[in-house]
Short mmCIF file of C-alpha atoms in Angstrom, two decimals:
data_model
loop_
_atom_site.label_atom_id
_atom_site.label_comp_id
_atom_site.label_asym_id
_atom_site.label_seq_id
_atom_site.Cartn_x
_atom_site.Cartn_y
_atom_site.Cartn_z
CA ALA A 518 8.14 -15.24 -34.10
CA PHE A 519 7.41 -13.47 -30.85
CA GLU A 520 10.44 -12.76 -28.70
CA PRO A 521 10.17 -11.51 -25.05
CA ASN A 522 12.06 -8.18 -24.24
CA ARG A 523 15.50 -9.07 -23.32
CA THR A 524 16.34 -7.90 -19.65
CA ILE A 525 19.49 -6.15 -18.18
CA PHE A 526 20.91 -9.48 -17.29
CA ASP A 527 20.60 -10.74 -20.86
CA LYS A 528 22.23 -7.77 -22.19
CA LEU A 529 25.13 -7.93 -19.67
CA GLU A 530 25.82 -11.37 -20.87
CA ASP A 531 26.57 -9.95 -24.11
CA PHE A 532 29.68 -8.33 -22.53
CA GLY A 533 30.52 -11.46 -20.74
CA ILE A 534 29.04 -10.60 -17.38
CA VAL A 535 26.76 -13.51 -16.21
CA ILE A 536 24.55 -12.91 -13.22
CA PRO A 537 23.66 -15.76 -11.29
CA SER A 538 19.72 -16.42 -11.52
CA ASP A 539 19.21 -16.17 -7.90
CA LEU A 540 20.79 -12.39 -7.72
CA ARG A 541 17.94 -11.80 -11.04
CA PHE A 542 15.21 -10.95 -8.66
CA TYR A 543 14.91 -7.76 -6.57
CA PRO A 544 14.41 -8.64 -3.32
CA TYR A 545 13.19 -5.51 -1.64
CA ARG A 546 9.87 -3.77 -1.74
CA ALA A 547 7.86 -1.12 0.18
CA CYS A 548 4.07 -0.54 0.26
CA PHE A 549 1.82 2.62 1.35
CA ASP A 550 -1.75 3.22 1.86
CA ILE A 551 -3.51 6.62 2.82
CA GLU A 552 -6.77 7.50 4.68
CA CYS A 553 -8.78 10.66 4.30
CA ALA A 554 -11.22 12.67 6.20
CA LEU A 555 -14.68 12.85 4.14
CA VAL A 556 -15.71 16.26 4.52
CA ARG A 557 -19.19 17.15 3.41
CA ASP A 558 -18.77 20.61 2.61
CA THR A 559 -17.16 20.03 -0.91
CA GLY A 560 -17.10 23.59 -2.33
CA VAL A 561 -18.56 22.37 -5.59
CA ASP A 562 -22.08 22.71 -6.82
CA ASN A 563 -24.02 19.53 -7.83
CA SER A 564 -25.23 19.21 -11.39
CA ALA A 565 -28.22 17.48 -12.68
CA ARG A 566 -25.98 14.26 -13.40
CA VAL A 567 -23.57 14.45 -10.73
CA GLU A 568 -23.66 14.96 -7.21
CA PHE A 569 -20.27 15.61 -4.99
CA SER A 570 -20.86 13.86 -1.53
CA ALA A 571 -17.51 14.52 -0.01
CA LYS A 572 -14.16 16.27 -0.21
CA HIS A 573 -11.42 13.83 0.51
CA LEU A 574 -8.79 15.48 2.64
CA LEU A 575 -5.29 13.59 3.28
CA ALA A 576 -5.32 12.38 6.99
CA SER A 577 -2.42 9.70 6.97
CA VAL A 578 -0.04 7.93 5.20
CA SER A 579 1.31 4.29 6.06
CA VAL A 580 4.33 2.76 4.80
CA CYS A 581 5.76 -0.75 5.36
CA SER A 582 8.83 -2.48 4.00
CA ASN A 583 10.86 -5.69 4.16
CA VAL A 584 14.14 -3.41 4.16
CA PRO A 585 15.98 -4.11 7.34
CA GLY A 586 15.34 -1.30 9.92
CA HIS A 587 11.92 -0.58 8.40
CA GLU A 588 9.99 -3.70 8.65
CA GLN A 589 7.15 -2.26 10.88
CA PRO A 590 4.50 -0.13 9.60
CA THR A 591 4.84 3.66 10.17
CA CYS A 592 1.98 5.95 9.90
CA LEU A 593 2.27 9.68 9.34
CA ILE A 594 -0.49 11.75 10.72
CA SER A 595 -1.55 15.09 8.95
CA THR A 596 -0.87 18.24 11.03
CA GLY A 597 -3.33 20.13 8.80
CA CYS A 598 -0.97 20.65 5.80
CA GLU A 599 -1.26 18.17 2.99
CA LYS A 600 2.14 19.15 1.46
CA GLU A 601 3.82 18.75 4.65
CA LEU A 602 2.41 15.41 5.17
CA VAL A 603 3.48 14.11 1.54
CA LYS A 604 6.76 15.74 2.02
CA ARG A 605 7.38 13.55 5.17
CA PHE A 606 6.18 10.43 3.21
CA ILE A 607 8.73 11.10 0.37
CA GLU A 608 11.31 11.42 3.11
CA VAL A 609 10.56 8.33 4.87
CA VAL A 610 10.38 6.27 1.48
CA THR A 611 13.94 7.90 0.25
CA GLU A 612 15.47 6.74 3.34
CA ILE A 613 14.07 3.26 2.80
CA SER A 614 15.21 3.41 -0.90
CA ASP A 615 18.79 4.56 0.09
CA ILE A 616 19.03 1.67 2.48
CA SER A 617 17.84 -1.11 -0.08
CA SER A 618 19.98 0.55 -3.02
CA GLY A 619 23.02 0.09 -0.51
CA LEU A 620 22.34 -3.36 0.13
CA MET A 621 21.82 -4.05 -3.49
CA ARG A 622 25.45 -2.50 -4.30
CA GLU A 623 26.60 -4.89 -1.58
CA ARG A 624 24.68 -7.79 -3.54
CA PHE A 625 26.30 -7.07 -6.71
CA SER A 626 29.59 -6.04 -5.54
CA GLU A 627 31.66 -8.44 -7.18
CA TYR A 628 30.09 -7.55 -10.68
CA MET A 629 30.20 -3.62 -9.99
CA GLU A 630 33.54 -2.85 -11.54
CA ALA A 631 33.22 -4.86 -14.70
CA VAL A 632 29.73 -3.32 -15.33
CA HIS A 633 31.11 0.35 -15.18
CA GLN A 634 33.80 -1.03 -17.84
CA ILE A 635 31.55 -1.90 -20.59
CA ASP A 636 31.19 0.29 -23.57
CA ASP A 637 27.38 0.85 -23.41
CA GLU A 638 26.46 4.04 -21.11
CA LYS A 639 22.72 3.28 -21.38
CA LEU A 640 22.99 -0.32 -20.08
CA VAL A 641 25.20 0.69 -17.44
CA ASP A 642 22.63 3.69 -16.45
CA ARG A 643 19.83 0.98 -16.57
CA PHE A 644 21.86 -1.18 -14.27
CA GLU A 645 22.31 1.52 -11.61
CA GLU A 646 18.68 2.59 -12.00
CA TYR A 647 17.85 -1.04 -11.32
CA LEU A 648 20.04 -0.93 -8.19
CA GLN A 649 18.52 2.51 -6.93
CA GLN A 650 14.86 2.22 -7.63
CA LEU A 651 12.80 0.65 -4.69
CA PRO A 652 9.47 -0.59 -5.92
CA LEU A 653 6.54 1.10 -4.04
CA LEU A 654 3.49 -0.71 -4.28
CA SER A 655 -0.16 0.22 -3.41
CA PHE A 656 -3.72 -1.64 -3.65
CA CYS A 657 -5.90 0.34 -5.84
CA GLY A 658 -3.38 3.26 -5.58
CA GLN A 659 -3.50 4.02 -9.20
CA LYS A 660 -7.15 5.16 -8.76
CA TYR A 661 -7.27 6.48 -5.29
CA ASP A 662 -3.97 7.13 -3.25
CA ILE A 663 -2.06 8.60 -6.06
CA PRO A 664 -4.68 10.82 -7.72
CA THR A 665 -5.70 12.03 -4.26
CA MET A 666 -2.15 13.07 -3.35
CA ARG A 667 -1.38 13.87 -7.01
CA THR A 668 -0.80 17.56 -6.84
CA GLN A 669 1.15 17.44 -3.72
CA LEU A 670 3.13 14.18 -4.82
CA PHE A 671 4.11 15.57 -7.94
CA SER A 672 5.23 18.86 -6.50
CA VAL A 673 7.42 17.20 -3.94
CA LEU A 674 8.88 14.79 -6.37
CA LEU A 675 9.87 17.35 -8.57
CA GLN A 676 11.69 19.16 -5.76
CA VAL A 677 13.96 16.39 -4.87
CA GLU A 678 14.46 14.32 -7.87
CA GLU A 679 13.85 13.42 -11.73
CA ILE A 680 10.56 11.90 -12.75
CA ASN A 681 11.50 9.44 -15.48
CA TYR A 682 8.27 8.73 -16.75
CA VAL A 683 4.51 8.37 -16.11
CA ILE A 684 2.16 5.67 -17.29
CA LYS A 685 -1.53 7.08 -16.98
CA ARG A 686 -4.91 5.36 -18.12
CA GLY A 687 -7.54 7.62 -17.88
CA SER A 688 -7.42 9.21 -14.54
CA SER A 689 -5.51 6.13 -13.09
CA TYR A 690 -1.65 6.08 -12.52
CA SER A 691 -0.57 2.87 -13.60
CA ALA A 692 3.11 3.48 -13.02
CA ILE A 693 5.36 6.44 -12.02
CA SER A 694 9.16 6.12 -12.28
CA THR A 695 11.76 8.26 -10.45
CA GLU A 696 15.44 8.34 -9.55
CA ASN A 697 14.64 6.36 -5.94
CA PHE A 698 11.02 4.66 -6.76
CA LEU A 699 8.90 2.86 -8.99
CA PHE A 700 5.22 3.23 -8.04
CA LEU A 701 3.19 0.29 -8.91
CA ASP A 702 -0.30 -0.89 -8.08
CA VAL A 703 -0.66 -4.50 -7.09
CA THR A 704 -4.26 -4.92 -8.80
CA ASN A 705 -2.75 -4.38 -12.45
CA TYR A 706 -0.86 -7.93 -11.70
CA LEU A 707 -3.99 -9.76 -10.20
CA ALA A 708 -6.96 -11.56 -12.13
CA ALA A 709 -9.37 -8.80 -13.40
CA GLY A 710 -11.82 -7.97 -10.48
CA SER A 711 -9.85 -9.43 -7.74
CA SER A 712 -10.75 -7.87 -4.48
CA TYR A 713 -8.81 -7.02 -1.19
CA ASP A 714 -9.89 -10.17 0.50
CA GLN A 715 -9.47 -12.46 -2.56
CA PHE A 716 -5.76 -10.89 -2.84
CA LEU A 717 -5.21 -11.71 0.92
CA LYS A 718 -6.60 -15.24 0.69
CA GLY A 719 -4.91 -15.88 -2.50
CA TYR A 720 -1.40 -15.16 -1.25
CA GLY A 721 -1.68 -16.66 2.25
CA ALA A 722 -2.03 -13.64 4.43
CA THR A 723 -3.36 -14.28 7.93
CA VAL A 724 -3.54 -10.97 9.22
CA HIS A 725 -6.85 -8.91 8.61
CA LYS A 726 -7.51 -5.28 8.48
CA SER A 727 -9.50 -3.95 11.40
CA PHE A 728 -12.54 -1.82 11.26
CA PHE A 729 -12.94 2.00 10.44
CA PRO A 730 -15.90 4.76 11.02
CA TYR A 731 -15.07 6.39 7.49
CA GLU A 732 -18.21 8.79 7.60
CA TYR A 733 -17.75 9.83 11.02
CA PHE A 734 -14.30 11.07 10.22
CA ASN A 735 -15.64 14.33 8.46
CA ASP A 736 -12.96 16.83 9.99
CA LEU A 737 -9.35 16.69 10.43
CA GLY A 738 -9.89 18.18 13.90
CA LYS A 739 -11.40 14.86 15.13
CA LEU A 740 -7.79 13.66 15.28
CA ALA A 741 -7.20 15.25 18.46
CA SER A 742 -10.47 13.83 20.27
CA THR A 743 -10.17 11.45 23.32
CA GLN A 744 -13.84 10.09 22.44
CA PHE A 745 -14.34 6.66 20.56
CA PRO A 746 -16.92 6.77 17.93
CA ARG A 747 -20.30 5.32 18.87
CA TYR A 748 -21.31 1.86 17.44
CA GLN A 749 -23.57 3.72 14.84
CA ASP A 750 -20.82 5.62 13.62
CA PHE A 751 -19.46 2.71 12.17
CA PHE A 752 -22.10 2.69 9.42
CA SER A 753 -21.23 3.01 5.82
CA SER A 754 -24.08 4.19 3.39
CA LEU A 755 -22.08 3.00 0.62
CA LYS A 756 -22.34 -0.62 1.73
CA GLY A 757 -25.85 -0.05 3.24
CA ARG A 758 -24.69 -1.55 6.68
CA ASN A 759 -22.63 -1.12 9.79
CA THR A 760 -19.22 -2.46 8.75
CA LEU A 761 -18.56 -3.79 12.08
CA GLU A 762 -21.26 -6.29 11.09
CA PRO A 763 -20.17 -9.46 9.25
CA THR A 764 -22.10 -10.52 6.09
CA PRO A 765 -24.15 -13.70 6.48
CA ASP A 766 -21.54 -15.97 5.02
CA GLU A 767 -18.21 -14.12 6.22
CA THR A 768 -15.65 -16.45 7.83
CA LEU A 769 -15.12 -15.06 11.28
CA SER A 770 -12.14 -15.48 13.49
CA ALA A 771 -11.61 -18.27 16.02
CA GLU A 772 -12.54 -15.91 18.83
CA GLU A 773 -15.65 -14.52 17.06
CA GLN A 774 -16.75 -18.26 16.10
CA LEU A 775 -16.38 -19.05 19.95
CA VAL A 776 -18.80 -15.59 20.81
CA VAL A 777 -21.68 -16.91 18.56
CA HIS A 778 -21.26 -20.72 18.35
CA GLN A 779 -21.20 -20.42 14.63
CA ASN A 780 -22.62 -23.00 12.46
CA GLY A 781 -23.14 -22.42 9.03
CA HIS A 782 -24.77 -18.86 7.81
CA LEU A 783 -25.16 -16.41 10.70
CA THR A 784 -28.34 -15.22 12.07
CA VAL A 785 -29.45 -11.59 12.32
CA ASP A 786 -28.94 -11.80 16.14
CA GLN A 787 -25.31 -13.44 15.68
CA VAL A 788 -24.48 -10.78 12.91
CA LEU A 789 -25.11 -8.02 15.65
CA THR A 790 -23.51 -9.79 18.53
CA VAL A 791 -20.16 -10.01 16.59
CA GLY A 792 -20.75 -6.42 15.68
CA VAL A 793 -20.69 -5.45 19.31
CA HIS A 794 -17.89 -7.92 19.91
CA ARG A 795 -15.75 -6.15 17.52
CA TYR A 796 -16.81 -2.47 18.79
CA GLU A 797 -16.29 -3.53 22.34
CA SER A 798 -12.92 -4.83 21.66
CA LEU A 799 -11.76 -1.72 19.60
CA ARG A 800 -13.24 0.56 22.19
CA ARG A 801 -11.33 -1.32 25.00
CA MET A 802 -8.18 -1.07 23.00
CA PHE A 803 -8.68 2.91 22.52
CA VAL A 804 -9.21 3.47 26.25
CA ASP A 805 -6.50 1.08 27.77
CA ASN A 806 -4.02 2.78 25.58
CA ASN A 807 -5.31 6.29 26.34
CA TRP A 808 -5.48 6.93 22.60
CA THR A 809 -6.75 10.04 20.68
CA PHE A 810 -8.63 9.38 17.41
CA GLY A 811 -5.42 10.13 15.25
CA ASP A 812 -3.94 7.08 17.43
CA PHE A 813 -6.79 4.98 16.29
CA LEU A 814 -6.50 6.26 12.53
CA ALA A 815 -2.80 5.36 12.99
CA TYR A 816 -3.55 1.75 14.47
CA TYR A 817 -6.06 1.20 11.54
CA ASN A 818 -3.88 2.55 8.72
CA ASN A 819 -0.92 0.55 10.03
CA ARG A 820 -2.92 -2.45 10.09
CA TYR A 821 -4.44 -2.05 6.55
CA LYS A 822 -0.90 -1.74 5.44
CA ALA A 823 0.60 -4.98 7.45
CA THR A 824 -2.22 -7.19 5.65
CA ILE A 825 -1.07 -6.01 2.30
CA PHE A 826 2.33 -6.49 3.17
CA ALA A 827 1.83 -9.94 4.69
CA ALA A 828 0.41 -10.75 1.48
CA LEU A 829 3.56 -9.49 -0.61
CA ILE A 830 6.31 -11.07 1.34
CA SER A 831 4.21 -14.46 1.63
CA PRO A 832 6.38 -17.56 0.14
CA LEU A 833 3.33 -18.18 -1.83
CA LEU A 834 3.71 -15.41 -3.53
CA PHE A 835 6.69 -16.52 -5.61
CA ARG A 836 5.11 -19.56 -6.56
CA ARG A 837 2.21 -17.47 -8.28
CA LEU A 838 4.33 -16.40 -11.16
CA HIS A 839 1.59 -14.45 -13.11
CA PHE A 840 1.99 -11.72 -10.21
CA ALA A 841 5.57 -12.12 -9.21
CA ALA A 842 7.00 -12.16 -12.64
CA CYS A 843 5.02 -9.21 -13.75
CA ILE A 844 6.01 -7.17 -10.67
CA LEU A 845 9.75 -8.12 -10.73
CA LEU A 846 10.15 -7.95 -14.59
CA LEU A 847 9.28 -4.42 -14.44
CA LYS A 848 12.34 -3.95 -12.44
CA PHE A 849 14.48 -4.97 -15.59
#
């Protein structure tokens, strides 16, 4: 008969150490997201079957967690050196991991002495790993964020800690385990084909990401620009439309509904009106705060990260056992 793998806590019970059920779920997690400049000069020749449209240069990394002192999104902006940016990213998440590890040791303080006295060195090491490793989550990071940072990420990690294992499927990185982190992709624990918007709605997130002119951002030099992009710069050739403009059946915010008096599907004029309203709201924010384009990138990257984390800490998450159990059992 099939039997599930025994957890660390099951094995500790063999030595008379019974951990209460409310302590058996790892309470801390962090998530990250990157943004890139899409440089048209790829330096790679096209073939009859493959056309290289853009080279992705790492421009920013945003991090958010529920670890005390690090609950607000932090965005790290490139100074032109990808390795330096990745190094700063690892430094930030290492600091978060150290704090979460300290809190976990306090959480299990009354059991620590007993655990270290058992005659099973491997189990003790697993328990220490459980306390030290912080789940570091992304959305589609296995296919984009990690492959984009891959060269610099592994180079930096190998300089500061040991990599336990890497689970790779084709070009995707399903999991990376190190001394301090367990890199995981949220999409591996959702129904196949779940979109970002479906994920947010499914787990009760009320914050929504903003809008960004991806194809306009084709040079890291634009990070210093004090000019806000034009309305047409938000056009996406991938989506075939201006990303500021809602789809006809898109659910608008309460403010946007008042602007167009929405009643059912949007008309062409209403779509344009909402697009212009969104553009002007972002432009006013840019001007009023005396931002550079780099500041706007940080706002967008942090906003995107905040929406993901709002879903990850939603109480509804823990009632969705398919997701919660899979994520947390990997910590065992």
